[in-house]
XYZ file of C-alpha atoms in Angstrom:
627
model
C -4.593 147.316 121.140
C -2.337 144.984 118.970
C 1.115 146.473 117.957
C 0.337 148.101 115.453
C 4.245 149.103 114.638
C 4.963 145.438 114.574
C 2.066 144.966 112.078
C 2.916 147.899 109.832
C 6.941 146.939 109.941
C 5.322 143.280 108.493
C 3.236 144.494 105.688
C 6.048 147.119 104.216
C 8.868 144.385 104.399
C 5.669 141.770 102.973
C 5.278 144.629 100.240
C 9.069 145.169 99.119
C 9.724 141.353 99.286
C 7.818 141.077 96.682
C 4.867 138.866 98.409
C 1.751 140.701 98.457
C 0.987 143.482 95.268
C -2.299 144.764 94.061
C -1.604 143.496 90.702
C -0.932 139.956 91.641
C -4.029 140.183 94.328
C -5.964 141.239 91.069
C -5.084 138.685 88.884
C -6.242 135.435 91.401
C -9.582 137.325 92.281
C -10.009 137.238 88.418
C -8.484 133.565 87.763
C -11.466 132.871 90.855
C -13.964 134.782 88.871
C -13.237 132.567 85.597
C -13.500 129.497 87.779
C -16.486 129.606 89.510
C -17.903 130.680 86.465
C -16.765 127.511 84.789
C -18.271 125.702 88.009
C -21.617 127.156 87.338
C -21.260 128.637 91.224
C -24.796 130.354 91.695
C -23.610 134.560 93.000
C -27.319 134.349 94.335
C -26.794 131.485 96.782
C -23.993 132.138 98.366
C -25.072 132.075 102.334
C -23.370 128.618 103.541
C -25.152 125.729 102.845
C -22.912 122.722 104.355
C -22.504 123.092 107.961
C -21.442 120.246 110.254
C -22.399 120.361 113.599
C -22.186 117.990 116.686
C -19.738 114.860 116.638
C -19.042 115.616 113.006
C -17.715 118.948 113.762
C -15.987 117.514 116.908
C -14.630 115.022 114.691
C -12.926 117.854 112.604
C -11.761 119.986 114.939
C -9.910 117.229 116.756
C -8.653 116.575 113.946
C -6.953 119.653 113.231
C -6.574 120.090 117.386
C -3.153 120.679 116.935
C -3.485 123.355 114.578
C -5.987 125.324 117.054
C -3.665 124.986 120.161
C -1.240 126.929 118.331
C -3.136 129.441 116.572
C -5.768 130.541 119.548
C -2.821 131.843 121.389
C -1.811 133.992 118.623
C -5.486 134.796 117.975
C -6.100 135.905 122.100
C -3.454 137.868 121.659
C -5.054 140.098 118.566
C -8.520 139.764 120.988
C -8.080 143.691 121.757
C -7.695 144.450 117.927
C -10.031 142.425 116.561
C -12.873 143.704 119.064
C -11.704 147.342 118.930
C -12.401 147.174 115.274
C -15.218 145.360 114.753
C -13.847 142.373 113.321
C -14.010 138.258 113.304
C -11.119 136.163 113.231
C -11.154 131.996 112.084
C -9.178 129.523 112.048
C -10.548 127.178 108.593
C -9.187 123.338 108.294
C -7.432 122.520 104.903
C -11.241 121.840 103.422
C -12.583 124.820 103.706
C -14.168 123.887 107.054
C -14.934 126.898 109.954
C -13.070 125.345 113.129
C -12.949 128.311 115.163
C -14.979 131.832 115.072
C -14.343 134.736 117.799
C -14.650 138.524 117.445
C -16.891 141.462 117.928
C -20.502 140.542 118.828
C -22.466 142.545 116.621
C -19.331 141.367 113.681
C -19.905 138.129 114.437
C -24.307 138.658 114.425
C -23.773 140.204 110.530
C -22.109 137.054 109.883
C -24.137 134.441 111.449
C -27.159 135.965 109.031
C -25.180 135.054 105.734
C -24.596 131.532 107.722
C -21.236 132.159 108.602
C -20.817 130.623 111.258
C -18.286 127.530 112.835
C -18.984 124.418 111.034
C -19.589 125.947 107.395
C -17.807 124.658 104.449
C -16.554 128.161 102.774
C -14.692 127.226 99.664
C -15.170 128.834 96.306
C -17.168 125.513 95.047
C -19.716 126.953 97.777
C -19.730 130.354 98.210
C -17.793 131.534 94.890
C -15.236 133.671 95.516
C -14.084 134.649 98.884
C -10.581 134.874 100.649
C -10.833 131.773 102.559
C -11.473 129.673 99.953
C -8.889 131.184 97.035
C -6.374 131.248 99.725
C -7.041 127.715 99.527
C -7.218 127.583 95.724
C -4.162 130.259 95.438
C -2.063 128.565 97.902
C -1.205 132.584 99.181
C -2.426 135.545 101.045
C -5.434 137.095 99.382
C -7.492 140.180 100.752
C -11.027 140.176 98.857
C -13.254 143.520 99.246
C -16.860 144.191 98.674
C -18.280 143.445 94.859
C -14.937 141.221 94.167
C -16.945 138.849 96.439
C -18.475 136.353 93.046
C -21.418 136.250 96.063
C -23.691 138.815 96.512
C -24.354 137.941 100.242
C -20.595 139.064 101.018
C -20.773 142.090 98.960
C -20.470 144.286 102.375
C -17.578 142.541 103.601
C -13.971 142.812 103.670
C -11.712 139.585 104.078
C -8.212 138.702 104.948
C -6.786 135.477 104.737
C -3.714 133.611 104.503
C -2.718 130.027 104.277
C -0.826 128.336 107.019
C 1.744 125.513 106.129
C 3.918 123.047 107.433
C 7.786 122.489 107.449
C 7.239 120.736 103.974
C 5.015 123.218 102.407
C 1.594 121.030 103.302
C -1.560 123.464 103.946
C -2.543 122.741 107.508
C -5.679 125.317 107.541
C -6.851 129.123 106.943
C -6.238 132.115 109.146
C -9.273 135.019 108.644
C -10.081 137.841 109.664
C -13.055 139.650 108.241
C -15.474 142.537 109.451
C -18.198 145.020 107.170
C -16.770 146.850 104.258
C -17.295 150.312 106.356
C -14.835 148.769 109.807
C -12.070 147.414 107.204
C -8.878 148.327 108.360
C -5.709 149.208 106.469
C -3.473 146.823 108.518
C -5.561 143.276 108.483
C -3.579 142.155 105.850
C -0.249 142.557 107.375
C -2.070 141.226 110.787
C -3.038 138.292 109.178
C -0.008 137.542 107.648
C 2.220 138.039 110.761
C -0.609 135.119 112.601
C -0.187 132.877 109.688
C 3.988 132.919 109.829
C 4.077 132.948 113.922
C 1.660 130.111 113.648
C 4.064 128.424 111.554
C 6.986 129.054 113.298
C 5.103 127.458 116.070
C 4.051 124.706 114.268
C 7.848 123.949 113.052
C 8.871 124.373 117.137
C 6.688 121.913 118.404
C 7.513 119.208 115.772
C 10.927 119.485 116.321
C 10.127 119.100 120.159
C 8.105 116.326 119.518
C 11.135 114.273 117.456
C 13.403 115.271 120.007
C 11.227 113.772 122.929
C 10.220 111.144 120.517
C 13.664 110.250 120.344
C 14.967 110.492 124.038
C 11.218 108.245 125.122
C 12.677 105.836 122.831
C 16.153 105.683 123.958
C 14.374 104.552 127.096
C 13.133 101.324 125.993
C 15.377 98.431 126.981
C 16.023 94.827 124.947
C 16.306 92.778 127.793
C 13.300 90.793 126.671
C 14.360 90.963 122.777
C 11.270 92.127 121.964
C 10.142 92.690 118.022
C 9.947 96.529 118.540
C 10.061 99.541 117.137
C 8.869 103.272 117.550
C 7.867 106.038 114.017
C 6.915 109.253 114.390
C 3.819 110.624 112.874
C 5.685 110.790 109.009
C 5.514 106.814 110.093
C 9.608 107.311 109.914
C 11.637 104.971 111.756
C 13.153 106.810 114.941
C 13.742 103.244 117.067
C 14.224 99.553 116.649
C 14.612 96.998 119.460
C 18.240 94.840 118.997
C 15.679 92.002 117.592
C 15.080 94.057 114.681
C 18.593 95.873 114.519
C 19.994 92.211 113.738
C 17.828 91.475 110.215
C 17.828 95.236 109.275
C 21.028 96.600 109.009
C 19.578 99.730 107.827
C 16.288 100.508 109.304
C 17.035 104.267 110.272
C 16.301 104.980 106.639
C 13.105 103.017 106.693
C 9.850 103.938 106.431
C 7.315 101.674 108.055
C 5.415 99.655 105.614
C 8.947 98.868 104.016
C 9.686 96.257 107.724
C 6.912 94.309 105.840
C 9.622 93.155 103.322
C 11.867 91.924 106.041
C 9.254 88.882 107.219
C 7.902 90.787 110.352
C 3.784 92.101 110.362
C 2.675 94.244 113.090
C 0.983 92.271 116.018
C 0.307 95.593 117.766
C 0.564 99.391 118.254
C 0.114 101.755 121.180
C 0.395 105.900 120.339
C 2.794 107.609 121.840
C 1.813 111.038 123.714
C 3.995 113.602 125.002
C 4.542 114.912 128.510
C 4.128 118.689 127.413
C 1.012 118.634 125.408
C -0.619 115.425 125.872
C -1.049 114.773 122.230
C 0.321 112.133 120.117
C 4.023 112.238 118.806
C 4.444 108.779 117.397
C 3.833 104.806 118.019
C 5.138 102.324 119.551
C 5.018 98.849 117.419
C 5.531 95.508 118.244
C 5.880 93.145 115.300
C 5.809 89.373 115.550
C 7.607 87.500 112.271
C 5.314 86.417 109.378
C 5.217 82.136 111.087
C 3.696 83.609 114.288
C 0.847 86.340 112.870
C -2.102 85.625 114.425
C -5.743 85.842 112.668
C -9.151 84.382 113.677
C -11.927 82.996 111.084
C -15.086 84.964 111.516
C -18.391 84.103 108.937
C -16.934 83.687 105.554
C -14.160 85.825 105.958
C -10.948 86.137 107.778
C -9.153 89.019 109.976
C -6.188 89.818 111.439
C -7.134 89.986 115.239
C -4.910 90.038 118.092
C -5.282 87.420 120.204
C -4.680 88.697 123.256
C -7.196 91.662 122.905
C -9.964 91.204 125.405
C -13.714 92.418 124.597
C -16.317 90.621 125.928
C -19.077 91.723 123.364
C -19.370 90.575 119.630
C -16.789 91.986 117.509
C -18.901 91.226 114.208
C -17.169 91.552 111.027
C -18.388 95.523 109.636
C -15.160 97.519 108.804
C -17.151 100.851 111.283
C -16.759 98.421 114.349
C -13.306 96.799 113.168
C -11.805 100.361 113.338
C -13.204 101.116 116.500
C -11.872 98.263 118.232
C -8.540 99.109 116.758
C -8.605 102.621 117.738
C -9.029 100.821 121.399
C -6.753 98.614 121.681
C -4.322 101.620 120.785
C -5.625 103.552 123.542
C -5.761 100.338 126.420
C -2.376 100.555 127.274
C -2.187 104.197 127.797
C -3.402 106.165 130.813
C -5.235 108.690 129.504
C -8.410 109.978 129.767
C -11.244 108.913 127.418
C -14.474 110.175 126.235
C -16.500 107.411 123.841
C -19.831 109.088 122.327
C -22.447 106.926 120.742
C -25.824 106.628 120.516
C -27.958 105.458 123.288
C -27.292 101.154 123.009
C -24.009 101.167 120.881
C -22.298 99.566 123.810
C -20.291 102.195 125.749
C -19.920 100.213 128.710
C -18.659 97.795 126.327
C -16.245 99.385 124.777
C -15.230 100.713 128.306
C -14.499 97.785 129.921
C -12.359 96.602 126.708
C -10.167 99.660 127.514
C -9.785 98.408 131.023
C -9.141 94.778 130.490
C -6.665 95.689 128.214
C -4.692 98.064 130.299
C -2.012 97.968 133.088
C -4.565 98.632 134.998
C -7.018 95.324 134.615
C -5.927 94.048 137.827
C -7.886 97.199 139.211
C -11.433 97.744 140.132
C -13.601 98.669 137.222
C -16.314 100.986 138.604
C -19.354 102.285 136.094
C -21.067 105.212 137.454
C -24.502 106.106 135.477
C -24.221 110.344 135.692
C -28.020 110.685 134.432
C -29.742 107.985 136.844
C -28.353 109.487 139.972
C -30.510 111.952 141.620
C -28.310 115.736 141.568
C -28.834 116.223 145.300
C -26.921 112.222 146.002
C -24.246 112.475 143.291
C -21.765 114.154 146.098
C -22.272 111.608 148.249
C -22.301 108.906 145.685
C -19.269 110.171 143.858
C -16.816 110.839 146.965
C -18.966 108.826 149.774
C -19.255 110.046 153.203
C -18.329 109.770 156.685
C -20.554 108.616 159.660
C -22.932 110.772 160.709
C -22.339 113.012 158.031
C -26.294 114.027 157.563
C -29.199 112.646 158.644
C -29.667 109.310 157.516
C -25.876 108.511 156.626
C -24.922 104.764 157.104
C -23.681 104.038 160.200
C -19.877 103.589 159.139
C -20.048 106.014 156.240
C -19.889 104.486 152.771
C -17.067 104.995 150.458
C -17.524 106.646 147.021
C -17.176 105.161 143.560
C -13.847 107.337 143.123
C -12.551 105.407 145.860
C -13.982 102.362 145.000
C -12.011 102.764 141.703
C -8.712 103.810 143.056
C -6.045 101.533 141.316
C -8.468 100.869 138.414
C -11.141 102.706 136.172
C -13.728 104.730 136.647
C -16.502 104.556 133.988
C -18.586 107.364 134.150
C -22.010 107.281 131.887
C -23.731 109.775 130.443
C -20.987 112.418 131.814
C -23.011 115.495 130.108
C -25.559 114.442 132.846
C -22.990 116.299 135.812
C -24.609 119.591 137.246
C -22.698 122.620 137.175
C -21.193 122.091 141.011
C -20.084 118.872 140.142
C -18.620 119.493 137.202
C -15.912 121.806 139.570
C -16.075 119.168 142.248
C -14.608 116.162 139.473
C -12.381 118.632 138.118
C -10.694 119.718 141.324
C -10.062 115.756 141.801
C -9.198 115.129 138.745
C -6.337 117.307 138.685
C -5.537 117.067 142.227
C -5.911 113.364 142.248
C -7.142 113.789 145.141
C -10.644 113.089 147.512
C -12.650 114.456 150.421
C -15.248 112.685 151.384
C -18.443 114.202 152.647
C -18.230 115.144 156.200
C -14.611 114.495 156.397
C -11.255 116.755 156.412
C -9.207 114.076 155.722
C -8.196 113.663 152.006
C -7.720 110.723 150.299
C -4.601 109.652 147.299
C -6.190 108.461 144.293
C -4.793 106.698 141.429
C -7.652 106.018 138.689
C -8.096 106.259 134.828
C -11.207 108.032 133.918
C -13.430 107.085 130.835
C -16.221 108.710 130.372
C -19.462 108.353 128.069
C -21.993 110.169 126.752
C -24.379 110.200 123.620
C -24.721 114.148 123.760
C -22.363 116.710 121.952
C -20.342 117.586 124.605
C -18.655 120.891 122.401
C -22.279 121.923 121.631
C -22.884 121.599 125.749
C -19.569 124.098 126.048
C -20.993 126.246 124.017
C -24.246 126.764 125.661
C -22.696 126.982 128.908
C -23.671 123.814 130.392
C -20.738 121.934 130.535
C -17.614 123.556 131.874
C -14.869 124.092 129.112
C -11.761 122.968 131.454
C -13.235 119.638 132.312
C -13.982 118.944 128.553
C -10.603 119.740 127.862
C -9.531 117.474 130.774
C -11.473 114.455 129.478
C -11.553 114.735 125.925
C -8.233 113.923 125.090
C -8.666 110.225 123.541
C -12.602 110.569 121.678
C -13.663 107.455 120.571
C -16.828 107.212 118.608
C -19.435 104.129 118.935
C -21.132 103.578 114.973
C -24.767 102.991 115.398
C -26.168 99.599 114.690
C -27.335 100.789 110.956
C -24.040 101.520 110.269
C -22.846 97.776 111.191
C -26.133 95.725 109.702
C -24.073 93.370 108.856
C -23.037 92.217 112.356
C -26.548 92.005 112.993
C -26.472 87.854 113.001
C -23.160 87.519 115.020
C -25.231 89.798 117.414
C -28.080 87.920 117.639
C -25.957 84.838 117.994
C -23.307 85.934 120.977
C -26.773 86.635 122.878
C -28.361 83.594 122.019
C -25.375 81.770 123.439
C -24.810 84.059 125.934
C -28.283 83.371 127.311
C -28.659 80.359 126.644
C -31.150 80.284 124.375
C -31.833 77.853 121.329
C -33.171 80.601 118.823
C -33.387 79.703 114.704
C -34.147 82.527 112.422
C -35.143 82.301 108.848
C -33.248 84.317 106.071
C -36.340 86.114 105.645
C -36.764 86.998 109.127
C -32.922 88.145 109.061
C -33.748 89.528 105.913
C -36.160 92.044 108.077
C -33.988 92.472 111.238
C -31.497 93.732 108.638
C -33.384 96.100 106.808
C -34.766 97.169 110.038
C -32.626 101.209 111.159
C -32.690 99.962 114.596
C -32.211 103.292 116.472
C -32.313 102.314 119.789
C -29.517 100.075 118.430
C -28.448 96.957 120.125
C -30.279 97.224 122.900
C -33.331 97.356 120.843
C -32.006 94.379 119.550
C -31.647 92.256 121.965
C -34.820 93.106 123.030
C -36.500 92.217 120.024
C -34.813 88.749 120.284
C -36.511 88.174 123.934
C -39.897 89.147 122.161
C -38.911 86.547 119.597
C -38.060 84.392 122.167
C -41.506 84.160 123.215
C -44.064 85.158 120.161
C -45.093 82.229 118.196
C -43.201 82.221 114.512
C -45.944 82.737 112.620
C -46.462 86.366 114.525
C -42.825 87.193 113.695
C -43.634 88.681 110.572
C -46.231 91.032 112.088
C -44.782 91.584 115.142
C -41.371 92.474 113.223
C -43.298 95.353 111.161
C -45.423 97.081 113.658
C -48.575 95.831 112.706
C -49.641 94.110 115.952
C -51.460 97.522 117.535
C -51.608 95.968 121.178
C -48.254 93.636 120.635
C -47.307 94.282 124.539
C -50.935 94.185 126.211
C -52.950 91.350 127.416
C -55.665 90.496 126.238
C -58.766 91.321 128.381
C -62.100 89.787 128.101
C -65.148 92.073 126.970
C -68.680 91.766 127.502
C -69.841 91.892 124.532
C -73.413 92.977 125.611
C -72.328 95.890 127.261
C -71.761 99.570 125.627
C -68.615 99.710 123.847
C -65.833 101.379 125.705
C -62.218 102.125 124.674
C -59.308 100.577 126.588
C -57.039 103.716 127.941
C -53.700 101.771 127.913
C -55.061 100.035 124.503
C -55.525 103.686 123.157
C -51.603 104.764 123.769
C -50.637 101.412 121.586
C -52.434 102.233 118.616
C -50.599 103.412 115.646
C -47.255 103.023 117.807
C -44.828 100.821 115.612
C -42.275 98.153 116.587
C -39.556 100.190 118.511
C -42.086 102.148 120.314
C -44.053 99.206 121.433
C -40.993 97.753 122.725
C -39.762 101.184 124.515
C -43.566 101.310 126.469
C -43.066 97.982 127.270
C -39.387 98.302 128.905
C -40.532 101.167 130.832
C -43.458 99.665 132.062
C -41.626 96.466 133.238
C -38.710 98.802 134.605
C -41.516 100.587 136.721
C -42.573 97.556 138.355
C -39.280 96.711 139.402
C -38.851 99.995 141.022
C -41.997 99.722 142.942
C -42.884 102.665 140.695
C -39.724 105.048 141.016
C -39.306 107.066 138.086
C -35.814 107.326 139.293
C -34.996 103.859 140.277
C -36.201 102.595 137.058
C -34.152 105.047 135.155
C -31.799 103.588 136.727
C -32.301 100.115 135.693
C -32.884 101.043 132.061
C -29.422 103.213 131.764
C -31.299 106.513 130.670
C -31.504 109.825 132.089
C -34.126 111.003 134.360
C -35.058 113.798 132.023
C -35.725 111.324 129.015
C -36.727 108.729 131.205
C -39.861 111.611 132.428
C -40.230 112.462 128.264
C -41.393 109.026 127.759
C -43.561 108.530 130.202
C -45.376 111.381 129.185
C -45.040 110.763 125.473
C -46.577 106.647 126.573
C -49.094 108.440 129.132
C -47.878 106.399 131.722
């Protein structure tokens, strides 16, 4: 059971400070009341009706990742509480969003049927009033009971929450705790109070640690190069300049950064800068080149400011989703720290993988790419940490050494990670933090020094949830995410595309503006790799069956065409049958996997293999092209 002494001692000094009093609690429910009102907020419809799920949800809550380090400590500890009682307790990101949601099972089933749940947007704009969202509004503690709920839908439930705010008064989210009307407890209030100031106080802690390491990491920088540097903390406040800078700004420790601009210098690049106790980041490290040397490269009609020395051997196009990205890695490149890059199936993980790599200390290193999903479950120990001679029947004769020792020194790129059964999951975890491997057959363990990146175009969180991917090893991998935009989100790269494969290939291709016209209005969702495989069709169609070919219309686009006897009784064509009605992305999809299975001698897993897909979708489609 929580203290409860503790808890009561809070509320009673809360109470004759002055913080908390029925009348004051009164008058925000009622200034709520008046403003959803105003709003026209519906009482009838007030179940949650924005929830994010997947990488948007990831997105926010590693965004607010600090935030939830600190408070699910606090939160653990109330665990006995909370379940004792019946109750729920959240942790809500300055918008109103549901990052967190643990309690009582049957608590936490009541609330799921109002759509309660993690990933909801509760704010009073939504739900009308609530204690979540006028905390928010409020900017204090509020408790809201029963029928002063503006929803009808909450009308059986009591709620507690106050705001949580940093050293400088900014809201940095919402702690809750709610349970049924009947199970409210005469304590929450000073329970949720005491988590919201301990969270706090934690919060003010670890920034002060951070500076202070901030500050001794940059002490350790030398000028024997007289670098252009410098090093902010995450205010962007100066806390480090190199002797380059010292000498034209006599006064930089009162600086911000975007004030350096005014002293001739523009930043040529940035690396984050992540502390030894919790991994995350504490600040950046800048190097700044004076305004005669900034770099920039002319791309289309318009210029950008590139760095010239970043590597990244596919087309960088010109869309502002893909400019981004390859900002965010060539931030992360010269680090050492894990990565995990989502995207959709054909964004270019491996891409963006091997950009991280070329651009690290390690480049000199082996990069090794591992597909997860095209490796059969009952190899991938073998494959992974190789194996010894004479290991099991049919091992090579002297052994064969496994991609993690393959990549020692370098990278490891491993695909479709969400791919990993359960025992390997444990197996990659033990090496990753042991840094150590043992390969099959062997009692000998090998030193390993190796970066791993991994991909995947699954929700990894989602996967934790269900219990299919082990929560320790996401933790242990997703400390950099990195997330690919789909080709419809970058349509405008489309031609650069189009011409880095052309020249790539060597191929002398000319498109018309109405055939780019098409590509571009085109969604594309097997992305890039769709189209490059529409430019090999292309390639090879005549140009007056572009048009056609580029809308679907072509039923049997992909078959030959046989020769009929035209006096015999009319028969249907079983492989023609599967093409009919299919449009342009699935014609090209039956077609890959068809040439993939002749390659493989007809392996199902050999040619999911080749294509880069699981075996599990790579067995979907051959039952959804009756193949």
């Amino acid at each position: 059971m929580f203290e409860e002494s503790v808890s009561l001692r809070m509320w009673k000094r809360f109470v004759h400070e002055g913080v908390i009093d029925s009348a004051r609690i009164n008058k925000r429910i009622s200034e709520s009341w008046y403003r959803c009102k105003r709003n026209s907020v519906n009482p009838y419809a007030g179940t949650g009706q924005v929830v994010l799920a997947g990488e948007a949800l990831a997105r926010k809550q590693e965004n607010s990742r600090l935030l939830l380090e600190l408070a699910m400590p606090q939160i653990s500890r109330l665990s006995p509480f909370i379940h004792d009682v019946g109750m729920i307790a959240l942790v809500i990101d300055p918008d109103g969003y549901v990052l967190s949601m643990q309690g009582e099972k049957h608590a936490l089933a009541d609330a799921h049927a109002i759509n309660f749940v993690e990933g909801v947007r509760w704010t009073e704009d939504e739900v009308g009033t609530n204690a979540i969202g006028t905390a928010i509004q409020a900017k204090e503690a509020i408790m809201i009971n029963g029928t002063e709920h503006y929803s009808v839908a909450s009308h059986r439930w009591s709620c507690y929450a106050a705001p949580i705010h940093d050293e400088k008064g900014a809201l940095l989210g919402v702690i809750d705790v709610s349970s049924r009307l009947e199970k409210s407890h005469p304590q929450t209030m000073a329970t949720v109070m005491t988590l919201a100031y301990s969270i706090e106080q934690a919060w003010i802690k670890q920034r002060q640690q951070d500076e202070l390491e901030l500050i001794r990491r940059s002490l350790m920088l030398t000028d024997e190069n007289e670098r252009f540097a410098l090093v902010c903390n995450r205010e962007q406040r100066l806390v480090y300049a190199s002797k380059s800078v010292r000498k034209q700004i006599g006064n930089w420790a009162e600086m911000k950064r975007e004030e350096v601009a005014e002293y001739g210098f523009h930043e040529a690049r940035q690396a984050p800068v992540f502390s030894e106790r919790h991994l995350g980041i504490i600040g950046w490290a800048i190097e700044l080149v004076p305004s005669i040397l900034r770099t920039s490269r002319l791309i289309g009609n318009g210029i950008r400011n590139i760095p010239s020395t970043f590597r990244f051997k596919g087309e960088a196009g010109t869309s502002p989703a893909f400019s981004s990205v390859l900002q965010e890695l060539e931030q992360i490149a010269p680090t050492d720290t894990n990565v995990v890059i989502y995207g959709e199936s054909g964004t270019g993980k491996e891409l963006a993988a091997q950009a991280i790599h070329d651009n690290s200390p390690r480049r000199e290193g082996p990069f090794v790419a591992v597909n997860c999903g095209a490796i059969p479950r009952e190899l991938m120990e073998s494959e992974l940490f190789g194996y010894v001679e004479g290991a099991f029947t049919g091992a090579r004769r002297r052994g064969y050494q496994g991609k993690l020792a393959q990549a020692n020194g370098g990278t490891l790129f491993l695909d479709e990670i969400g791919e990993i059964p359960p025992a390997m999951q444990v197996a990659l975890l033990r090496v990753m933090q042991e840094r150590r491997v043992t390969p099959v057959g062997s009692s000998e363990e090998l030193a390993l020094d190796i970066r791993v990146i991994a991909a995947t175009h699954r929700n990894l969180r989602q996967q934790v949830r269900e219990g299919t991917f082990r929560e320790d090893l996401y933790y242990r991998l997703h400390v950099l995410p990195v997330s690919l935009p789909p080709l419809r989100a970058r349509k405008e790269d489309i031609p650069l595309l189009i011409r880095h494969y052309c020249q790539k290939n060597g191929y002398q291709l000319t498109l018309p503006d109405d055939t780019l016209t098409e590509l571009m209005g085109y969604e594309w969702p097997g992305n890039i790799r769709e189209l490059y495989n529409a430019v090999e069709r292309m390639r090879v169609l005549p140009q007056e069956d572009w048009k056609r070919f580029l809308t679907g219309q072509i039923a049997s686009a992909w078959e030959d065409v046989r020769p009929t006897d035209s006096a015999a009784s009319p028969t249907v064509d079983a492989d023609h049958l599967d093409l009919v009605g299919l449009g342009f992305r699935d014609q090209l999809e039956r077609k890959t996997i068809v040439q993939a299975l002749e390659k493989s001698g007809g392996s199902a897993s050999v040619a999911a293999e080749l294509l880069g897909i699981p075996r599990s979708t790579f067995y979907r489609k051959l039952k959804k092209y009756r193949l």
